[in-house]
Amino acid sequence: MALLNVVLSFATLFFTLGLDQAYVREFHEADNKSLLLKTTVVPGLILLVATLAVSLIFGPLLSKIIFGLDSIGVSWLLAIALFCSFLSRFLSLVLRMNERGLAFSMSQLLPKAFLLVIILFFLLFDFAKTFECLLLANTLAIMLAFSIFAWNTRSEWYQSFFEKVNILQLQKMLSFGFPLILGGLAFWGMTSLDRILLSRWSSYSELAIYSVSVSFAAAATIFQSVFSTVWAPMVYKWASKDEGYDKITMVGRYTVLFVVIIFCLAGMLSWVISFFLPAQYSSVQWILVACLAYPLFYILSETTVVGIGIARKSAYSMLACILALLVNITCNFFLIPSFGAAGAASSTAVSFWAFLVFRTEFSIYVWKSLPRFRMYIYTLLAVIGSIIGSLKQASAAPYIYCFWFGLLLFCIFDYRHEVKMSINKIAKTISHYS
């Protein structure tokens, strides 16, 4: 089912035409939000339905292309899953932008919860353990989740039926959204090519080590997901009231502090992982820190890239992704053949630091200057430490542990005001609920 998830995410990225991001950008400045919803949904929906209709005319064509199976039933199940996933993407944004936090959180959890329940039901009643049944379970879960999203947003999408698409507004939004498709594809390459190149230029044992390291680092994607969900709507809301700059710079300082602390703690404590893994995965403890660069630098770049969205210059967002992808490919070319999984992890760290720099500088170019010198210094030091740890591993262990401890102390001292404010805030929150 990993292939199904790739197909669904890729199709959603492609068929939304970047208009999902345009919806987020324009929401707080739109007088008619029902019209905005219809304008963003209709173009991609027409393209998706037309594509699915043509493919289904040829029977099992869709199933053959995606899964290599000659099955009309599989084609129909996949088409239904694609259709519901596409609409669910926009309906979840309606919940997100209307600040219905609980409903939006449920929109992220329900598909997985429904899938688990359906699979347990199939096992209980002894359904055939085939690919078709597993695909059916996934499709039913997606349909059920879509039904709940549709019910929770019924007033918004029902009102949009009576609106007429504004062609001029659509053209403006397409010019904003289209570069984001290409940028999204480049970003997908940054997060996927390392595994493909490892399998080609190294060994499957190195690929396994790298995959385990990425799985541990994926814990940080929880912070990435939560931050990205809350941050974009909040920034555009501030921008609509012309009050965002000071708040953005403040959040940026706290985010740098958070990112560096996580890097340092991971660098000092990653040895704990070795107690839970077989001996052949001992290098995971060293590679893990570099793998954290993806979620942590992505979070940090979200605080600095806001100028591109506010200025509606999304072509620069696309350019940042493409340039970072080129850095990623170049580093992988030189490092993977010699260092395997450690080389792939180091390439990830370098390319996502470049991604952070490109997004920040392009945002400043099209919007306003942001304080960034300290951010670049601390993040570059984190990259250097993670790369040395990945490539030298146990031979440099004493120096690496001292490096992370020293960086942690220096960062806390340098950001002592933010540390003090954070401690006071946490103390007040605890006392409020105690």
Coordinates of C-alpha atoms in Angstrom, one line a residue:
M1 CA 0.0 0.0 0.0
A2 CA 3.0 2.3 0.1
L3 CA 2.6 2.6 -3.7
L4 CA -1.1 3.6 -3.2
N5 CA 0.0 6.4 -0.8
V6 CA 2.5 7.7 -3.2
V7 CA -0.1 7.7 -6.0
L8 CA -2.6 9.5 -3.9
S9 CA -0.2 12.1 -2.6
F10 CA 1.2 12.7 -6.1
A11 CA -2.2 12.9 -7.7
T12 CA -3.5 15.3 -5.1
L13 CA -0.4 17.5 -5.6
F14 CA -0.8 17.5 -9.4
F15 CA -4.6 17.8 -9.8
T16 CA -5.1 20.6 -7.2
L17 CA -3.0 22.8 -9.6
G18 CA -1.5 24.5 -6.6
L19 CA -5.0 26.1 -5.9
D20 CA -5.1 24.5 -2.5
Q21 CA -2.2 26.8 -1.4
A22 CA -3.9 29.7 -3.2
Y23 CA -7.0 29.1 -1.1
V24 CA -5.0 29.3 2.1
R25 CA -3.3 32.5 0.8
E26 CA -6.5 34.3 -0.2
F27 CA -8.8 33.1 2.5
H28 CA -8.5 36.0 5.0
E29 CA -8.6 38.6 2.2
A30 CA -11.6 37.1 0.4
D31 CA -15.0 38.8 0.9
N32 CA -16.9 35.8 -0.5
K33 CA -15.3 32.6 0.9
S34 CA -17.9 30.3 -0.8
L35 CA -16.9 31.7 -4.2
L36 CA -13.2 31.3 -3.3
L37 CA -13.8 27.6 -2.5
K38 CA -15.6 26.9 -5.8
T39 CA -12.9 28.8 -7.8
T40 CA -10.1 26.7 -6.3
V41 CA -11.9 23.3 -6.5
V42 CA -13.6 23.3 -9.9
P43 CA -10.6 23.5 -12.3
G44 CA -8.7 20.6 -10.7
L45 CA -11.9 18.6 -10.3
I46 CA -12.8 18.9 -14.0
L47 CA -9.3 17.8 -14.9
L48 CA -9.4 14.9 -12.5
V49 CA -12.8 13.6 -13.6
A50 CA -11.9 13.9 -17.2
T51 CA -8.6 11.9 -16.7
L52 CA -10.4 9.2 -14.6
A53 CA -13.2 9.0 -17.2
V54 CA -10.8 8.5 -20.1
S55 CA -8.8 5.9 -18.2
L56 CA -11.9 4.0 -17.1
I57 CA -13.2 3.8 -20.7
F58 CA -10.2 1.5 -21.3
G59 CA -11.2 -0.8 -18.4
P60 CA -8.1 -2.0 -16.5
L61 CA -5.7 0.6 -17.9
L62 CA -5.4 2.5 -14.6
S63 CA -4.7 -0.8 -12.7
K64 CA -2.1 -1.8 -15.2
I65 CA -0.2 1.5 -15.1
I66 CA -0.1 1.8 -11.4
F67 CA -0.1 -1.8 -10.0
G68 CA 0.6 -3.9 -13.1
L69 CA -2.7 -5.8 -12.6
D70 CA -5.3 -6.5 -15.3
S71 CA -8.3 -5.7 -13.1
I72 CA -11.3 -3.4 -13.9
G73 CA -12.3 -3.6 -10.2
V74 CA -8.9 -2.3 -9.0
S75 CA -9.1 0.5 -11.6
W76 CA -12.5 1.6 -10.2
L77 CA -11.4 1.4 -6.6
L78 CA -8.3 3.5 -7.3
A79 CA -10.5 6.0 -9.2
I80 CA -12.8 6.4 -6.3
A81 CA -9.9 6.8 -3.8
L82 CA -8.4 9.5 -6.0
F83 CA -11.7 11.4 -6.3
C84 CA -12.4 11.3 -2.6
S85 CA -8.8 12.2 -1.6
F86 CA -8.9 15.2 -3.9
L87 CA -12.1 16.6 -2.4
S88 CA -11.0 15.7 1.1
R89 CA -7.9 17.9 0.6
F90 CA -10.0 21.0 0.1
L91 CA -12.6 20.2 2.7
S92 CA -9.9 19.7 5.3
L93 CA -8.6 23.2 4.3
V94 CA -12.0 24.6 5.0
L95 CA -11.8 23.3 8.5
R96 CA -8.2 24.5 8.9
M97 CA -8.8 28.0 7.7
N98 CA -12.0 28.4 9.8
E99 CA -9.9 27.6 12.8
R100 CA -12.0 24.5 13.7
G101 CA -9.0 22.8 15.2
L102 CA -10.6 19.7 16.6
A103 CA -12.4 18.9 13.4
F104 CA -9.2 19.5 11.4
S105 CA -7.2 17.2 13.7
M106 CA -9.8 14.5 13.2
S107 CA -9.5 14.9 9.5
Q108 CA -5.9 13.9 9.8
L109 CA -6.6 10.9 12.0
L110 CA -9.9 9.5 10.6
P111 CA -8.6 7.8 7.5
K112 CA -6.0 5.8 9.5
A113 CA -8.6 5.0 12.2
F114 CA -11.2 3.9 9.7
L115 CA -8.6 1.7 7.8
L116 CA -7.6 0.0 11.1
V117 CA -11.3 -0.7 11.9
I118 CA -12.1 -2.0 8.4
I119 CA -9.0 -4.3 8.4
L120 CA -10.0 -5.7 11.8
F121 CA -13.5 -6.3 10.4
F122 CA -12.1 -8.1 7.4
L123 CA -9.9 -10.3 9.6
L124 CA -12.8 -11.0 12.0
F125 CA -15.0 -12.3 9.2
D126 CA -12.2 -14.1 7.4
F127 CA -12.2 -12.1 4.2
A128 CA -9.6 -13.2 1.6
K129 CA -6.2 -11.9 2.3
T130 CA -5.6 -10.4 -1.2
F131 CA -4.4 -7.2 -2.6
E132 CA -7.9 -6.4 -3.9
C133 CA -9.3 -6.7 -0.3
L134 CA -6.6 -4.4 1.1
L135 CA -7.2 -1.8 -1.6
L136 CA -11.0 -2.1 -0.9
A137 CA -10.3 -1.4 2.8
N138 CA -8.2 1.6 2.0
T139 CA -10.8 3.0 -0.4
L140 CA -13.6 2.5 2.1
A141 CA -11.6 4.3 4.8
I142 CA -11.0 7.2 2.4
M143 CA -14.7 7.3 1.4
L144 CA -15.9 7.3 5.1
A145 CA -13.4 10.0 6.0
F146 CA -14.6 12.1 3.0
S147 CA -18.2 11.7 4.1
I148 CA -17.5 13.1 7.5
F149 CA -15.5 16.0 6.0
A150 CA -18.4 16.7 3.7
W151 CA -20.9 16.7 6.6
N152 CA -18.7 19.0 8.8
T153 CA -18.3 21.5 5.9
R154 CA -21.8 21.2 4.4
S155 CA -22.7 24.8 4.8
E156 CA -19.6 26.0 3.1
W157 CA -19.7 23.7 0.0
Y158 CA -23.5 24.0 -0.3
Q159 CA -23.3 27.8 -0.6
S160 CA -20.6 27.5 -3.2
F161 CA -23.0 25.7 -5.6
F162 CA -24.8 29.0 -6.2
E163 CA -21.6 31.0 -6.9
K164 CA -20.2 31.6 -10.4
V165 CA -16.5 31.1 -10.9
N166 CA -14.7 34.4 -11.3
I167 CA -12.3 33.8 -14.3
L168 CA -10.1 36.8 -13.5
Q169 CA -9.7 35.6 -9.9
L170 CA -9.0 32.1 -11.1
Q171 CA -6.2 33.3 -13.5
K172 CA -4.6 35.2 -10.6
M173 CA -4.8 32.2 -8.3
L174 CA -3.4 29.8 -11.0
S175 CA -0.4 32.1 -11.5
F176 CA 0.2 31.8 -7.8
G177 CA -0.5 28.1 -7.6
F178 CA 1.1 26.6 -10.7
P179 CA 4.7 27.2 -9.6
L180 CA 3.9 25.4 -6.4
I181 CA 3.2 22.2 -8.3
L182 CA 6.7 22.2 -9.8
G183 CA 8.1 23.2 -6.4
G184 CA 6.2 20.3 -4.8
L185 CA 7.6 17.9 -7.3
A186 CA 11.1 19.1 -6.7
F187 CA 10.5 18.8 -2.9
W188 CA 9.2 15.3 -3.4
G189 CA 12.5 14.6 -5.2
M190 CA 14.5 15.9 -2.3
T191 CA 12.8 13.6 0.1
S192 CA 12.7 10.5 -2.2
L193 CA 15.7 10.4 -4.4
D194 CA 18.1 9.5 -1.6
R195 CA 16.5 6.1 -1.2
I196 CA 16.4 5.5 -5.0
L197 CA 20.1 6.5 -5.4
L198 CA 21.1 4.4 -2.3
S199 CA 19.6 1.3 -3.9
R200 CA 21.5 2.1 -7.2
W201 CA 24.9 3.3 -6.0
S202 CA 25.3 1.5 -2.7
S203 CA 23.7 -1.6 -1.1
Y204 CA 20.4 -2.7 0.2
S205 CA 21.9 -3.1 3.7
E206 CA 22.9 0.6 3.6
L207 CA 19.4 1.4 2.4
A208 CA 17.9 -0.5 5.4
I209 CA 20.2 1.5 7.8
Y210 CA 19.2 4.8 6.2
S211 CA 15.5 3.9 6.3
V212 CA 15.6 3.0 10.0
S213 CA 17.4 6.3 10.7
V214 CA 14.8 8.3 8.7
S215 CA 12.0 6.4 10.6
F216 CA 13.5 7.6 14.0
A217 CA 13.9 11.1 12.7
A218 CA 10.3 11.1 11.5
A219 CA 9.3 11.7 15.1
A220 CA 10.2 15.3 14.5
T221 CA 7.8 15.5 11.6
I222 CA 5.0 15.6 14.3
F223 CA 6.3 19.1 15.2
Q224 CA 6.6 19.9 11.5
S225 CA 3.0 18.9 10.8
V226 CA 1.6 20.8 13.7
F227 CA 3.6 23.9 13.1
S228 CA 2.8 24.0 9.3
T229 CA -0.9 23.5 10.0
V230 CA -1.1 26.4 12.5
W231 CA 1.5 28.8 11.0
A232 CA 0.4 29.5 7.4
P233 CA -3.2 30.6 8.3
M234 CA -1.9 32.6 11.2
V235 CA 0.6 34.5 9.1
Y236 CA -1.9 35.4 6.3
K237 CA -4.3 36.5 9.0
W238 CA -1.7 38.8 10.4
A239 CA -0.8 40.0 6.9
S240 CA -4.4 40.9 6.1
K241 CA -4.3 43.2 9.1
D242 CA -0.8 44.5 8.3
E243 CA 0.6 43.5 11.7
G244 CA 2.8 40.5 10.9
Y245 CA 6.4 41.6 10.7
D246 CA 7.3 41.9 14.4
K247 CA 5.4 38.7 15.3
I248 CA 7.2 36.8 12.4
T249 CA 10.7 37.8 13.6
M250 CA 9.8 36.9 17.2
V251 CA 8.5 33.4 16.2
G252 CA 11.7 33.1 14.1
R253 CA 13.9 33.6 17.1
Y254 CA 12.1 31.0 19.2
T255 CA 12.1 28.6 16.3
V256 CA 15.9 28.8 15.9
L257 CA 16.3 28.1 19.6
F258 CA 14.0 25.1 19.4
V259 CA 15.7 23.7 16.4
V260 CA 19.2 24.0 17.8
I261 CA 18.2 22.5 21.1
I262 CA 16.6 19.5 19.4
F263 CA 19.8 19.0 17.3
C264 CA 22.0 19.2 20.3
L265 CA 19.9 16.8 22.5
A266 CA 19.7 14.3 19.6
G267 CA 23.5 14.6 19.1
M268 CA 24.2 14.0 22.8
L269 CA 21.6 11.2 23.4
S270 CA 21.4 9.3 20.1
W271 CA 23.6 6.6 21.6
V272 CA 20.5 5.4 23.5
I273 CA 19.0 4.1 20.2
S274 CA 21.8 1.4 20.0
F275 CA 20.2 -0.4 23.0
F276 CA 17.0 -1.0 20.9
L277 CA 18.5 -2.1 17.6
P278 CA 20.5 -5.1 16.4
A279 CA 24.3 -4.8 16.1
Q280 CA 24.1 -4.3 12.3
Y281 CA 22.2 -1.1 12.8
S282 CA 24.7 0.4 15.2
S283 CA 25.5 3.3 12.8
V284 CA 21.9 4.5 13.0
Q285 CA 22.8 6.5 16.2
W286 CA 25.2 8.6 14.2
I287 CA 23.2 9.0 11.0
L288 CA 20.0 9.9 12.8
V289 CA 21.1 13.5 13.7
A290 CA 21.7 14.4 10.0
C291 CA 18.3 13.0 9.1
L292 CA 16.7 15.4 11.5
A293 CA 17.7 18.3 9.1
Y294 CA 14.6 17.6 6.9
P295 CA 11.9 18.2 9.5
L296 CA 13.8 20.8 11.6
F297 CA 15.1 23.0 8.8
Y298 CA 11.7 22.8 7.1
I299 CA 10.0 24.1 10.2
L300 CA 12.6 26.9 10.4
S301 CA 12.2 27.8 6.7
E302 CA 8.4 28.1 7.2
T303 CA 9.1 31.1 9.5
T304 CA 11.3 32.9 7.0
V305 CA 9.6 32.0 3.7
V306 CA 6.4 33.9 4.5
G307 CA 7.4 36.9 2.4
I308 CA 7.0 34.8 -0.8
G309 CA 3.4 33.9 0.1
I310 CA 2.5 37.4 1.3
A311 CA 3.9 39.0 -1.9
R312 CA 2.3 36.2 -4.0
K313 CA 5.7 35.5 -5.7
S314 CA 5.3 31.7 -5.6
A315 CA 7.8 31.2 -8.5
Y316 CA 10.6 31.9 -6.0
S317 CA 9.3 29.1 -3.8
M318 CA 9.5 26.8 -6.8
L319 CA 13.0 28.0 -7.6
A320 CA 14.2 27.4 -4.0
C321 CA 13.0 23.8 -4.2
I322 CA 14.6 23.2 -7.6
L323 CA 18.0 24.7 -6.5
A324 CA 17.9 22.6 -3.3
L325 CA 17.1 19.5 -5.3
L326 CA 20.2 20.2 -7.5
V327 CA 22.3 20.5 -4.3
N328 CA 20.8 17.2 -3.1
I329 CA 21.6 15.3 -6.3
T330 CA 25.2 16.7 -6.4
C331 CA 25.9 15.8 -2.8
N332 CA 24.4 12.3 -3.3
F333 CA 26.5 11.8 -6.4
F334 CA 29.7 12.4 -4.5
L335 CA 28.9 11.0 -1.0
I336 CA 26.7 7.9 -1.5
P337 CA 29.2 5.7 -3.4
S338 CA 31.8 6.3 -0.8
F339 CA 29.8 6.5 2.5
G340 CA 26.5 4.8 1.7
A341 CA 23.7 5.7 4.3
A342 CA 26.0 8.2 6.0
G343 CA 26.5 9.9 2.7
A344 CA 22.8 10.1 2.0
A345 CA 22.1 11.5 5.4
S346 CA 24.9 14.1 5.0
S347 CA 23.4 15.1 1.6
T348 CA 20.0 15.5 3.2
A349 CA 21.5 17.8 5.9
V350 CA 23.4 20.0 3.3
S351 CA 20.4 20.2 0.8
F352 CA 17.9 21.2 3.5
W353 CA 20.2 23.8 4.9
A354 CA 20.5 25.1 1.3
F355 CA 16.7 24.9 1.1
L356 CA 16.5 27.1 4.2
V357 CA 18.9 29.7 2.8
F358 CA 17.2 29.8 -0.6
R359 CA 13.7 30.2 0.9
T360 CA 14.9 32.9 3.3
E361 CA 16.9 35.0 0.8
F362 CA 14.1 34.8 -1.9
S363 CA 11.6 35.8 0.8
I364 CA 13.7 38.8 1.8
Y365 CA 14.2 39.8 -1.9
V366 CA 10.4 40.0 -2.6
W367 CA 9.2 41.2 0.8
K368 CA 11.2 42.6 3.8
S369 CA 14.6 42.0 5.4
L370 CA 14.6 39.5 8.2
P371 CA 17.3 39.1 10.9
R372 CA 19.1 35.9 9.9
F373 CA 22.8 36.0 10.6
R374 CA 22.6 34.1 13.9
M375 CA 20.2 31.6 12.3
Y376 CA 22.6 30.8 9.5
I377 CA 25.6 30.4 12.0
Y378 CA 23.8 28.1 14.4
T379 CA 22.2 26.0 11.7
L380 CA 25.4 25.7 9.7
L381 CA 27.2 24.5 12.9
A382 CA 24.4 22.0 13.4
V383 CA 25.0 20.7 9.8
I384 CA 28.7 20.5 10.2
G385 CA 28.4 18.6 13.5
S386 CA 25.8 16.2 12.0
I387 CA 27.9 15.5 8.9
I388 CA 31.1 14.8 11.0
G389 CA 29.1 12.5 13.2
S390 CA 27.6 10.7 10.3
L391 CA 30.9 10.2 8.4
K392 CA 33.4 9.7 11.2
Q393 CA 30.9 8.0 13.6
A394 CA 32.5 6.2 16.7
S395 CA 36.1 7.4 15.8
A396 CA 35.0 11.0 16.6
A397 CA 32.6 10.2 19.4
P398 CA 34.2 12.2 22.3
Y399 CA 34.7 15.3 20.1
I400 CA 31.1 15.1 18.7
Y401 CA 29.5 14.8 22.2
C402 CA 31.6 17.8 23.4
F403 CA 30.7 19.8 20.3
W404 CA 26.9 19.3 20.8
F405 CA 27.2 20.1 24.5
G406 CA 29.1 23.2 23.9
L407 CA 26.7 24.3 21.1
L408 CA 23.8 23.8 23.4
L409 CA 25.3 25.9 26.2
F410 CA 26.3 28.7 23.9
C411 CA 22.9 28.8 22.2
I412 CA 21.0 28.9 25.5
F413 CA 23.3 31.7 26.7
D414 CA 22.9 33.6 23.4
Y415 CA 19.1 33.2 23.4
R416 CA 18.8 33.6 27.2
H417 CA 15.9 36.1 26.9
E418 CA 13.9 33.7 24.8
V419 CA 14.8 30.9 27.2
K420 CA 13.6 33.0 30.2
M421 CA 10.4 33.9 28.5
S422 CA 9.7 30.3 27.6
I423 CA 10.3 29.1 31.1
N424 CA 8.0 31.7 32.5
K425 CA 5.3 30.9 30.0
I426 CA 5.5 27.1 30.8
A427 CA 5.5 27.9 34.6
K428 CA 2.3 30.0 34.2
T429 CA 0.6 27.4 32.1
I430 CA 1.4 24.7 34.7
S431 CA 0.2 26.8 37.6
H432 CA -3.0 27.7 35.7
Y433 CA -3.9 24.0 35.4
S434 CA -2.6 22.8 38.8

